[in-house]
Coordinates of C-alpha atoms in Angstrom, one line a residue:
M1 CA 5.4 -3.3 -11.9
T2 CA 7.4 -6.4 -10.2
Q3 CA 10.4 -6.0 -8.2
K4 CA 12.3 -7.8 -10.9
K5 CA 10.8 -5.1 -13.7
Y6 CA 11.9 -2.4 -11.3
F7 CA 15.4 -3.6 -11.2
I8 CA 15.7 -4.3 -15.0
A9 CA 14.5 -0.5 -15.5
M10 CA 16.9 0.6 -12.6
S11 CA 19.9 -1.6 -14.4
L12 CA 19.3 0.2 -17.7
F13 CA 19.0 3.6 -16.7
V14 CA 22.3 3.2 -14.8
S15 CA 24.2 1.3 -17.3
T16 CA 23.3 4.2 -20.0
I17 CA 24.8 6.7 -17.8
A18 CA 27.6 4.6 -17.3
I19 CA 28.1 4.5 -20.9
L20 CA 28.0 8.3 -21.5
F21 CA 30.6 8.6 -18.4
L22 CA 32.9 5.9 -20.0
A23 CA 32.7 7.9 -23.7
V24 CA 33.6 11.1 -21.8
S25 CA 36.4 9.3 -19.9
G26 CA 37.6 7.5 -22.9
A27 CA 38.8 10.7 -24.3
V28 CA 40.8 11.8 -21.4
T29 CA 42.0 8.2 -20.2
E30 CA 45.5 8.4 -22.0
K31 CA 46.4 11.9 -21.3
I32 CA 45.6 11.8 -17.7
L33 CA 49.1 10.6 -16.5
D34 CA 51.2 13.3 -18.5
I35 CA 49.4 16.2 -17.3
P36 CA 49.3 18.3 -13.9
L37 CA 46.8 17.4 -11.3
L38 CA 45.3 20.8 -11.7
D39 CA 44.8 20.7 -15.1
F40 CA 42.9 17.4 -15.0
G41 CA 39.2 18.9 -14.3
L42 CA 39.9 21.1 -17.2
L43 CA 40.5 18.2 -19.5
W44 CA 37.9 16.4 -18.5
A45 CA 35.5 19.1 -18.8
K46 CA 36.8 20.0 -22.2
A47 CA 36.0 16.2 -23.4
A48 CA 32.4 16.4 -21.8
H49 CA 31.9 19.3 -23.9
N50 CA 33.4 17.5 -26.9
V51 CA 31.0 14.8 -26.1
Q52 CA 28.1 16.8 -25.9
N53 CA 29.0 18.8 -29.1
R54 CA 28.9 15.4 -30.9
F55 CA 25.6 14.4 -29.2
I56 CA 24.2 17.5 -30.5
S57 CA 25.3 17.0 -34.2
S58 CA 24.2 13.7 -34.1
L59 CA 20.9 15.0 -33.3
M60 CA 20.9 17.9 -36.1
E61 CA 22.3 15.6 -38.9
V62 CA 19.7 13.7 -41.2
P63 CA 20.1 9.8 -39.8
D64 CA 21.2 7.0 -41.9
M65 CA 18.3 4.8 -41.6
T66 CA 20.0 2.0 -43.4
S67 CA 22.8 1.8 -40.9
P68 CA 22.4 -0.4 -37.9
W69 CA 23.8 2.2 -35.4
F70 CA 20.9 4.1 -36.0
Y71 CA 18.8 1.5 -34.5
V72 CA 21.1 1.0 -31.6
K73 CA 20.9 4.7 -31.0
V74 CA 17.1 4.8 -30.9
V75 CA 16.7 1.9 -28.7
T76 CA 19.4 3.2 -26.2
A77 CA 17.4 6.8 -26.2
L78 CA 14.3 4.9 -25.7
I79 CA 15.2 3.0 -22.9
S80 CA 17.0 6.1 -21.2
I81 CA 13.9 7.9 -21.6
Y82 CA 11.7 5.3 -20.0
G83 CA 14.3 4.9 -17.2
F84 CA 14.2 8.1 -16.1
W85 CA 10.5 8.6 -16.6
W86 CA 9.8 5.3 -14.3
I87 CA 12.3 6.0 -11.8
F88 CA 12.2 9.8 -11.4
L89 CA 8.6 10.8 -12.2
R90 CA 6.3 7.7 -12.2
P91 CA 4.9 6.9 -8.7
L92 CA 4.8 3.4 -7.3
N93 CA 2.3 0.9 -7.9
R94 CA 3.4 -2.2 -6.3
V95 CA 0.6 -4.9 -5.8
R96 CA 0.8 -8.4 -4.5
K97 CA -2.2 -10.7 -4.6
L98 CA -2.9 -13.7 -2.7
G99 CA -0.9 -16.2 -3.2
D100 CA 1.8 -14.1 -5.0
I101 CA 4.0 -14.0 -1.6
G102 CA 4.0 -15.8 2.0
Y103 CA 3.6 -19.3 1.0
I104 CA 6.1 -22.1 0.6
A105 CA 5.6 -24.4 -2.4
E106 CA 4.8 -28.2 -1.5
G107 CA 6.1 -31.0 -3.5
E108 CA 5.2 -30.5 -7.1
M109 CA 2.7 -28.0 -6.3
T110 CA 3.2 -24.2 -7.4
V111 CA 3.2 -21.5 -4.9
K112 CA -0.5 -20.4 -5.7
E113 CA -1.7 -24.2 -5.5
T114 CA 0.1 -24.5 -2.1
A115 CA -1.6 -21.0 -1.1
N116 CA -5.3 -22.6 -2.0
F117 CA -4.2 -25.9 0.0
V118 CA -2.9 -24.1 2.9
Q119 CA -5.9 -22.1 3.5
K120 CA -8.2 -25.1 3.4
R121 CA -6.4 -27.1 6.0
R122 CA -4.7 -24.5 8.1
R123 CA -6.4 -24.2 11.8
V124 CA -7.9 -20.7 12.1
G125 CA -8.0 -20.7 15.9
T126 CA -10.6 -19.1 18.3
T127 CA -10.8 -15.6 16.6
P128 CA -12.6 -12.7 17.6
P129 CA -15.5 -11.1 15.4
V130 CA -14.2 -10.9 11.8
Y131 CA -15.6 -7.4 11.0
P132 CA -14.9 -4.9 13.7
N133 CA -16.8 -1.4 14.0
G134 CA -15.3 1.5 12.5
W135 CA -14.1 3.4 9.5
F136 CA -12.7 1.5 6.5
G137 CA -11.1 2.7 3.6
L138 CA -12.6 1.6 0.3
M139 CA -10.3 2.8 -2.3
E140 CA -8.0 6.0 -3.2
S141 CA -10.3 8.8 -4.4
F142 CA -8.3 8.7 -7.9
Y143 CA -10.0 5.4 -8.8
L144 CA -13.4 7.0 -8.7
K145 CA -14.1 9.5 -11.1
K146 CA -16.7 12.0 -11.7
G147 CA -20.0 9.9 -13.0
E148 CA -18.4 6.8 -12.2
A149 CA -19.9 3.5 -10.5
K150 CA -17.9 0.8 -8.9
T151 CA -18.7 -2.5 -6.9
V152 CA -17.0 -3.0 -3.7
S153 CA -17.3 -6.6 -2.0
C154 CA -16.0 -6.2 1.6
L155 CA -17.1 -6.6 5.2
G156 CA -20.0 -9.0 4.3
L157 CA -21.4 -6.3 2.0
N158 CA -21.9 -6.1 -1.7
L159 CA -21.9 -2.1 -2.4
A160 CA -22.3 0.1 -5.2
V161 CA -19.9 2.7 -4.9
F162 CA -20.3 6.0 -7.1
R163 CA -19.4 9.4 -7.5
D164 CA -22.2 11.9 -8.4
E165 CA -22.1 14.5 -11.1
Y166 CA -21.5 16.8 -8.4
G167 CA -18.1 15.2 -7.4
N168 CA -19.7 13.8 -4.0
V169 CA -19.4 9.7 -3.1
H170 CA -21.9 7.8 -2.0
A171 CA -22.0 3.7 -1.1
L172 CA -25.4 2.0 -1.2
D173 CA -26.2 -1.6 -0.8
A174 CA -25.5 -2.7 -4.4
Y175 CA -29.0 -4.9 -5.5
C176 CA -31.8 -3.3 -6.7
P177 CA -34.9 -4.3 -4.7
H178 CA -37.0 -4.5 -7.7
M179 CA -35.3 -7.7 -9.6
G180 CA -31.9 -7.8 -8.0
A181 CA -29.9 -6.1 -10.5
N182 CA -26.5 -4.7 -9.3
L183 CA -26.7 -1.2 -9.6
A184 CA -22.7 -0.5 -10.3
A185 CA -22.6 -3.2 -12.9
G186 CA -23.9 -1.1 -15.9
G187 CA -25.9 1.5 -13.6
R188 CA -25.8 5.2 -14.9
V189 CA -25.2 8.0 -12.5
L190 CA -27.5 10.8 -13.0
G191 CA -27.2 13.8 -11.0
D192 CA -26.9 12.7 -7.4
C193 CA -28.6 9.4 -8.1
I194 CA -27.5 6.0 -9.8
E195 CA -30.0 4.3 -12.0
C196 CA -30.7 0.5 -12.2
P197 CA -29.3 -1.0 -15.6
F198 CA -32.2 -3.4 -15.6
H199 CA -35.2 -1.3 -15.7
A200 CA -34.0 2.1 -14.9
W201 CA -35.3 2.6 -11.3
R202 CA -33.3 5.6 -9.7
F203 CA -31.6 5.8 -6.2
R204 CA -30.6 8.6 -4.3
G205 CA -27.0 8.4 -3.0
E206 CA -27.7 10.5 0.1
D207 CA -30.5 8.4 1.5
G208 CA -30.9 5.2 -0.8
K209 CA -34.6 6.5 -1.6
C210 CA -36.0 5.8 -5.0
T211 CA -36.5 8.8 -6.8
R212 CA -38.0 7.7 -10.3
I213 CA -39.7 4.7 -11.7
P214 CA -40.1 5.2 -15.3
Y215 CA -43.3 3.1 -16.0
T216 CA -45.3 4.9 -13.0
D217 CA -45.5 7.7 -10.9
K218 CA -46.4 6.2 -7.8
I219 CA -43.1 5.3 -5.9
P220 CA -43.6 3.0 -2.9
E221 CA -41.8 4.6 0.3
V222 CA -40.2 1.0 0.7
A223 CA -38.4 1.4 -2.6
R224 CA -34.9 2.3 -1.2
V225 CA -31.7 0.7 -0.5
K226 CA -29.3 1.1 2.3
S227 CA -27.0 4.0 2.0
W228 CA -23.7 3.8 4.1
P229 CA -22.0 6.9 5.6
V230 CA -18.7 7.7 3.8
R231 CA -16.3 10.3 4.0
E232 CA -13.7 11.6 1.6
V233 CA -10.3 12.7 3.4
T234 CA -6.8 12.6 2.8
G235 CA -7.2 11.1 -0.8
W236 CA -9.2 8.2 0.2
I237 CA -12.8 7.2 0.4
F238 CA -13.9 5.8 3.9
L239 CA -17.1 4.1 4.8
W240 CA -18.2 3.5 8.2
Y241 CA -19.6 0.3 9.1
H242 CA -21.1 -0.8 12.4
C243 CA -23.1 -4.2 12.8
D244 CA -26.0 -2.6 14.6
G245 CA -26.3 0.4 12.4
A246 CA -25.1 2.8 14.9
E247 CA -23.9 6.2 13.7
P248 CA -20.5 7.2 13.6
S249 CA -18.9 7.8 16.9
W250 CA -15.7 9.3 15.7
S251 CA -14.2 10.6 12.5
V252 CA -11.3 10.3 10.5
P253 CA -8.9 13.0 11.0
E254 CA -7.6 15.1 8.2
I255 CA -3.7 15.6 7.6
E256 CA -2.9 19.1 7.2
D257 CA 0.3 18.9 5.2
V258 CA -1.6 16.4 2.7
E259 CA -4.8 18.4 2.3
T260 CA -2.7 21.4 1.5
G261 CA -0.4 20.2 -0.8
G262 CA 2.6 20.4 1.5
W263 CA 3.0 16.5 1.2
V264 CA 2.6 14.9 -2.0
Y265 CA 1.6 11.4 -3.1
K266 CA 4.3 9.5 -4.7
G267 CA 3.1 6.1 -4.6
R268 CA 1.2 2.8 -3.3
T269 CA 1.4 -0.6 -2.4
E270 CA -1.2 -3.3 -2.2
H271 CA -1.1 -6.6 -0.5
H272 CA -3.4 -9.3 -0.1
I273 CA -3.2 -11.3 3.1
N274 CA -4.9 -14.6 4.6
A275 CA -5.4 -13.4 8.1
H276 CA -7.7 -12.3 10.8
I277 CA -7.8 -8.2 10.6
Q278 CA -6.6 -7.8 14.2
E279 CA -3.3 -9.9 13.5
I280 CA -2.4 -6.9 11.3
P281 CA -2.5 -3.9 13.7
E282 CA -1.4 -5.9 16.4
N283 CA 1.9 -5.8 14.9
G284 CA 2.5 -2.2 16.4
A285 CA 2.5 -3.6 19.9
D286 CA 4.5 -6.6 19.2
V287 CA 8.1 -4.8 19.7
V288 CA 10.0 -8.0 20.0
H289 CA 9.3 -9.2 16.6
L290 CA 10.7 -6.2 15.0
G291 CA 14.3 -7.1 15.8
H292 CA 13.7 -11.1 14.8
V293 CA 11.5 -10.6 11.8
H294 CA 12.9 -7.2 10.5
G295 CA 16.4 -7.0 11.5
P296 CA 18.2 -8.6 9.0
A297 CA 19.2 -6.4 5.5
L298 CA 16.4 -6.2 2.9
G299 CA 19.0 -7.2 0.5
A300 CA 18.7 -10.6 2.0
G301 CA 14.9 -10.8 0.9
V302 CA 11.6 -11.4 2.3
D303 CA 11.7 -15.0 2.6
L304 CA 12.3 -15.8 6.2
R305 CA 13.9 -19.0 5.6
T306 CA 16.8 -17.2 4.0
M307 CA 17.1 -13.8 4.9
W308 CA 19.6 -14.7 7.7
N309 CA 22.1 -15.4 4.8
K310 CA 25.7 -14.8 6.3
W311 CA 26.7 -12.9 3.2
W312 CA 24.3 -10.2 4.1
S313 CA 25.4 -10.1 8.2
F314 CA 27.1 -7.1 7.9
A315 CA 23.8 -4.8 7.7
E316 CA 21.4 -4.7 10.2
H317 CA 18.1 -2.9 11.0
K318 CA 17.7 -1.9 14.4
W319 CA 14.5 -0.9 15.8
T320 CA 13.2 0.7 19.3
A321 CA 9.3 1.0 19.6
G322 CA 6.7 1.4 22.3
W323 CA 3.1 1.4 22.2
E324 CA 0.2 2.9 24.1
Q325 CA -3.5 4.1 24.0
C326 CA -4.4 7.4 23.8
P327 CA -6.5 9.0 26.6
E328 CA -10.0 10.2 25.9
P329 CA -11.8 11.6 24.0
N330 CA -9.4 9.7 21.8
G331 CA -9.6 6.3 23.1
H332 CA -10.2 4.7 19.5
V333 CA -6.7 6.1 18.8
G334 CA -3.3 3.9 19.7
Q335 CA -0.2 5.6 19.3
L336 CA 3.4 3.8 18.4
V337 CA 6.5 5.8 18.9
L338 CA 9.3 4.1 16.6
T339 CA 13.0 4.6 15.4
H340 CA 14.7 2.8 12.8
K341 CA 18.7 2.7 12.1
L342 CA 20.6 0.9 9.5
T343 CA 24.0 -0.2 10.5
L344 CA 26.6 -1.5 8.1
F345 CA 29.7 -2.8 9.8
G346 CA 28.5 -1.8 13.0
L347 CA 28.4 1.9 11.9
E348 CA 25.0 3.7 11.6
I349 CA 24.1 5.2 8.0
P350 CA 22.6 8.6 9.2
F351 CA 20.4 9.2 6.1
I352 CA 18.7 6.0 6.6
T353 CA 17.4 7.0 10.0
L354 CA 13.7 7.3 10.7
A355 CA 11.8 8.9 13.8
V356 CA 8.3 7.7 13.4
R357 CA 5.0 8.4 15.0
A358 CA 2.4 5.9 14.0
R359 CA -1.4 6.7 15.0
Q360 CA -3.5 3.5 15.1
I361 CA -7.1 4.9 14.0
G362 CA -9.9 2.8 15.0
P363 CA -9.6 -0.9 13.8
A364 CA -8.2 -0.5 10.0
I365 CA -6.2 2.8 9.8
V366 CA -3.0 4.0 10.3
Y367 CA -1.2 7.3 10.1
L368 CA 2.6 6.7 10.1
E369 CA 4.4 10.0 10.0
F370 CA 8.1 9.8 9.7
E371 CA 11.2 12.2 10.0
S372 CA 14.3 11.4 7.7
F373 CA 17.5 12.9 6.3
F374 CA 15.8 13.6 3.1
G375 CA 12.6 15.6 5.0
K376 CA 9.1 14.5 6.4
G377 CA 6.2 12.5 5.2
M378 CA 3.9 9.7 6.0
F379 CA 2.5 6.4 4.9
L380 CA -0.9 5.9 5.1
Q381 CA -2.1 2.3 5.7
T382 CA -5.6 0.9 5.3
V383 CA -7.0 -2.5 6.1
L384 CA -10.2 -3.8 4.3
P385 CA -11.7 -7.3 5.1
M386 CA -12.6 -8.7 1.6
A387 CA -13.8 -11.9 3.4
P388 CA -13.6 -13.2 6.8
L389 CA -9.8 -14.2 6.8
T390 CA -8.9 -12.1 3.8
Q391 CA -7.6 -8.7 4.0
R392 CA -6.4 -6.0 1.4
V393 CA -3.8 -3.8 2.6
V394 CA -2.8 -0.7 1.3
H395 CA 0.1 1.7 2.0
N396 CA 0.2 5.2 0.3
I397 CA 3.1 7.1 0.8
Y398 CA 3.2 11.1 1.0
V399 CA 6.3 13.1 1.3
S400 CA 7.6 16.6 1.2
S401 CA 7.0 18.3 -2.4
W402 CA 10.6 18.7 -3.0
M403 CA 11.6 14.9 -2.0
P404 CA 13.1 13.2 -5.4
M405 CA 10.6 10.3 -6.4
F406 CA 13.4 8.1 -6.4
I407 CA 13.9 8.4 -2.8
A408 CA 10.3 8.1 -1.9
K409 CA 10.1 4.8 -3.9
L410 CA 13.3 3.5 -1.9
Y411 CA 11.3 4.2 1.3
M412 CA 8.3 2.8 -0.4
I413 CA 9.9 -0.5 -1.5
G414 CA 11.6 -0.9 1.8
E415 CA 8.3 -0.7 3.4
A416 CA 6.5 -3.1 1.1
M417 CA 9.3 -6.0 1.9
Q418 CA 9.3 -5.3 5.7
V419 CA 5.6 -6.0 5.3
E420 CA 6.3 -8.9 2.8
R421 CA 8.1 -10.7 5.6
D422 CA 5.5 -10.4 8.0
V423 CA 2.9 -11.9 5.1
M424 CA 4.7 -15.1 5.2
I425 CA 3.9 -15.4 8.8
W426 CA 0.2 -14.0 8.5
N427 CA -0.4 -16.3 5.5
N428 CA 0.5 -19.6 7.7
K429 CA -0.6 -19.0 11.3
Q430 CA -3.4 -19.6 13.4
Y431 CA -5.4 -16.7 15.4
E432 CA -4.0 -17.5 19.3
G433 CA -7.3 -16.4 21.3
K434 CA -5.3 -17.2 24.6
P435 CA -1.7 -16.7 23.8
M436 CA 0.7 -18.6 26.3
F437 CA 2.1 -15.1 27.4
V438 CA 5.2 -14.8 29.9
K439 CA 5.6 -12.1 32.6
S440 CA 7.3 -9.5 30.6
K441 CA 6.9 -5.8 29.6
E442 CA 6.8 -7.3 25.8
D443 CA 3.9 -9.2 26.1
T444 CA 2.2 -7.1 28.5
L445 CA 2.0 -4.6 25.3
I446 CA 0.3 -7.3 23.1
A447 CA -2.3 -8.0 26.0
K448 CA -2.9 -4.2 26.4
H449 CA -3.1 -3.9 22.5
R450 CA -5.7 -6.8 22.5
R451 CA -8.0 -5.1 25.3
W452 CA -8.2 -1.7 23.3
Y453 CA -8.8 -3.3 20.2
G454 CA -11.7 -5.2 21.8
Q455 CA -13.6 -2.0 22.0
F456 CA -14.4 -2.2 18.2
Y457 CA -16.4 -5.4 18.3
S458 CA -19.9 -5.6 20.0
E459 CA -22.5 -8.6 20.9
N460 CA -23.7 -8.8 17.3
S461 CA -20.3 -8.4 15.4
P462 CA -20.1 -11.2 12.7
K463 CA -18.0 -14.4 13.7
I464 CA -17.0 -17.1 11.8
F465 CA -19.1 -20.4 12.1
Q466 CA -17.0 -23.4 11.4
K467 CA -17.9 -26.9 10.3
D468 CA -15.4 -29.9 10.3
T469 CA -14.4 -29.3 6.9
L470 CA -13.2 -25.4 7.9
E471 CA -15.8 -23.9 5.4
F472 CA -17.4 -20.6 6.4

């Protein structure tokens, strides 16, 4: 649901509550000035009781379907029920595709037309390899049901990802070696195998070996497809990618509170971004940009040109942050310690304050755990390269089971809007291979992060090959 639809649903729900409040208040307004203050509460309660009785009576009586008021009541009730369900019960699912945000329309072009044009003309810069080695989040677990197969294109690969009849997830190279059919495009899941939709060859998920060819008993030993290491943890299906085929050298950690149900899923956001993968986690070490890009109030929007609107100057987000690499054997983990405060007219609003500990696990996973006035929780961020300079960034939020849905949604929307401010920068910048750093602890942190991130590349990691036309 778009941000506009969200505010419409919220407005309709609040309006309905306001109408009920006014209905009660209208019954006591004329009497308020004529009664002692101590009796006011009793009068209001009596009026509320009367409104309740009238409401119950209207439900019990046979409706007059010829009256226009009947249909007004029905519509109002449906809107109220939908608003309550969407705000308080339904997990958030906010998706922004490439070109939806982060670009500035030029001339008579639309934003999406401008996005296509900018991607072609933009200088890419001297980039590191485009696909680092490590674990990558393919999809949330709930997207893949038992016996279901999906095609996933990422990291320069085309994969057939399926959940077998025993509940285990497998990822195979998508194309059948017989005649090249895509195993996930119509293929059946049978036991722990997937059957090619073209000629019914079957391939085992565990090792990719062909186990059945319906028209011969002799199966060649070379009849197999590559099987990729996968692991399902914290509600996600992760795939291990290494350009040299090396086995996993570290694992994706479990979050005990998520695995045991102490923290529950409350929603997701998804953003498609035109940038090199390293640009996105590098934000964690770029402490200077926090105050400049993420300082103005969220009410000012996500457009960097207008977020400094003076009408929102009374509110400001304040940040403190520090990043460091974890010692061995967790050298593949970087840690960000962050605090967030919101001030209105210079006064801190305590229930917006967040204490954050974010772990960057490998090149593409972040566990961002936070403590707030309303309880504890975490954002789980995954970055998946869909193409050399196209990333899919997904955030899930897990919070204490008793935290209201609408509070979790506010945190989720706030996180999404802050990300969308970064998207406008990422979509339009070039990768600066040799930045003009100044002598400061702030720029030193970025350089330190780049050295740390370099461990996820190896000699054969894929690179961009550019022509004069900037085609890949």
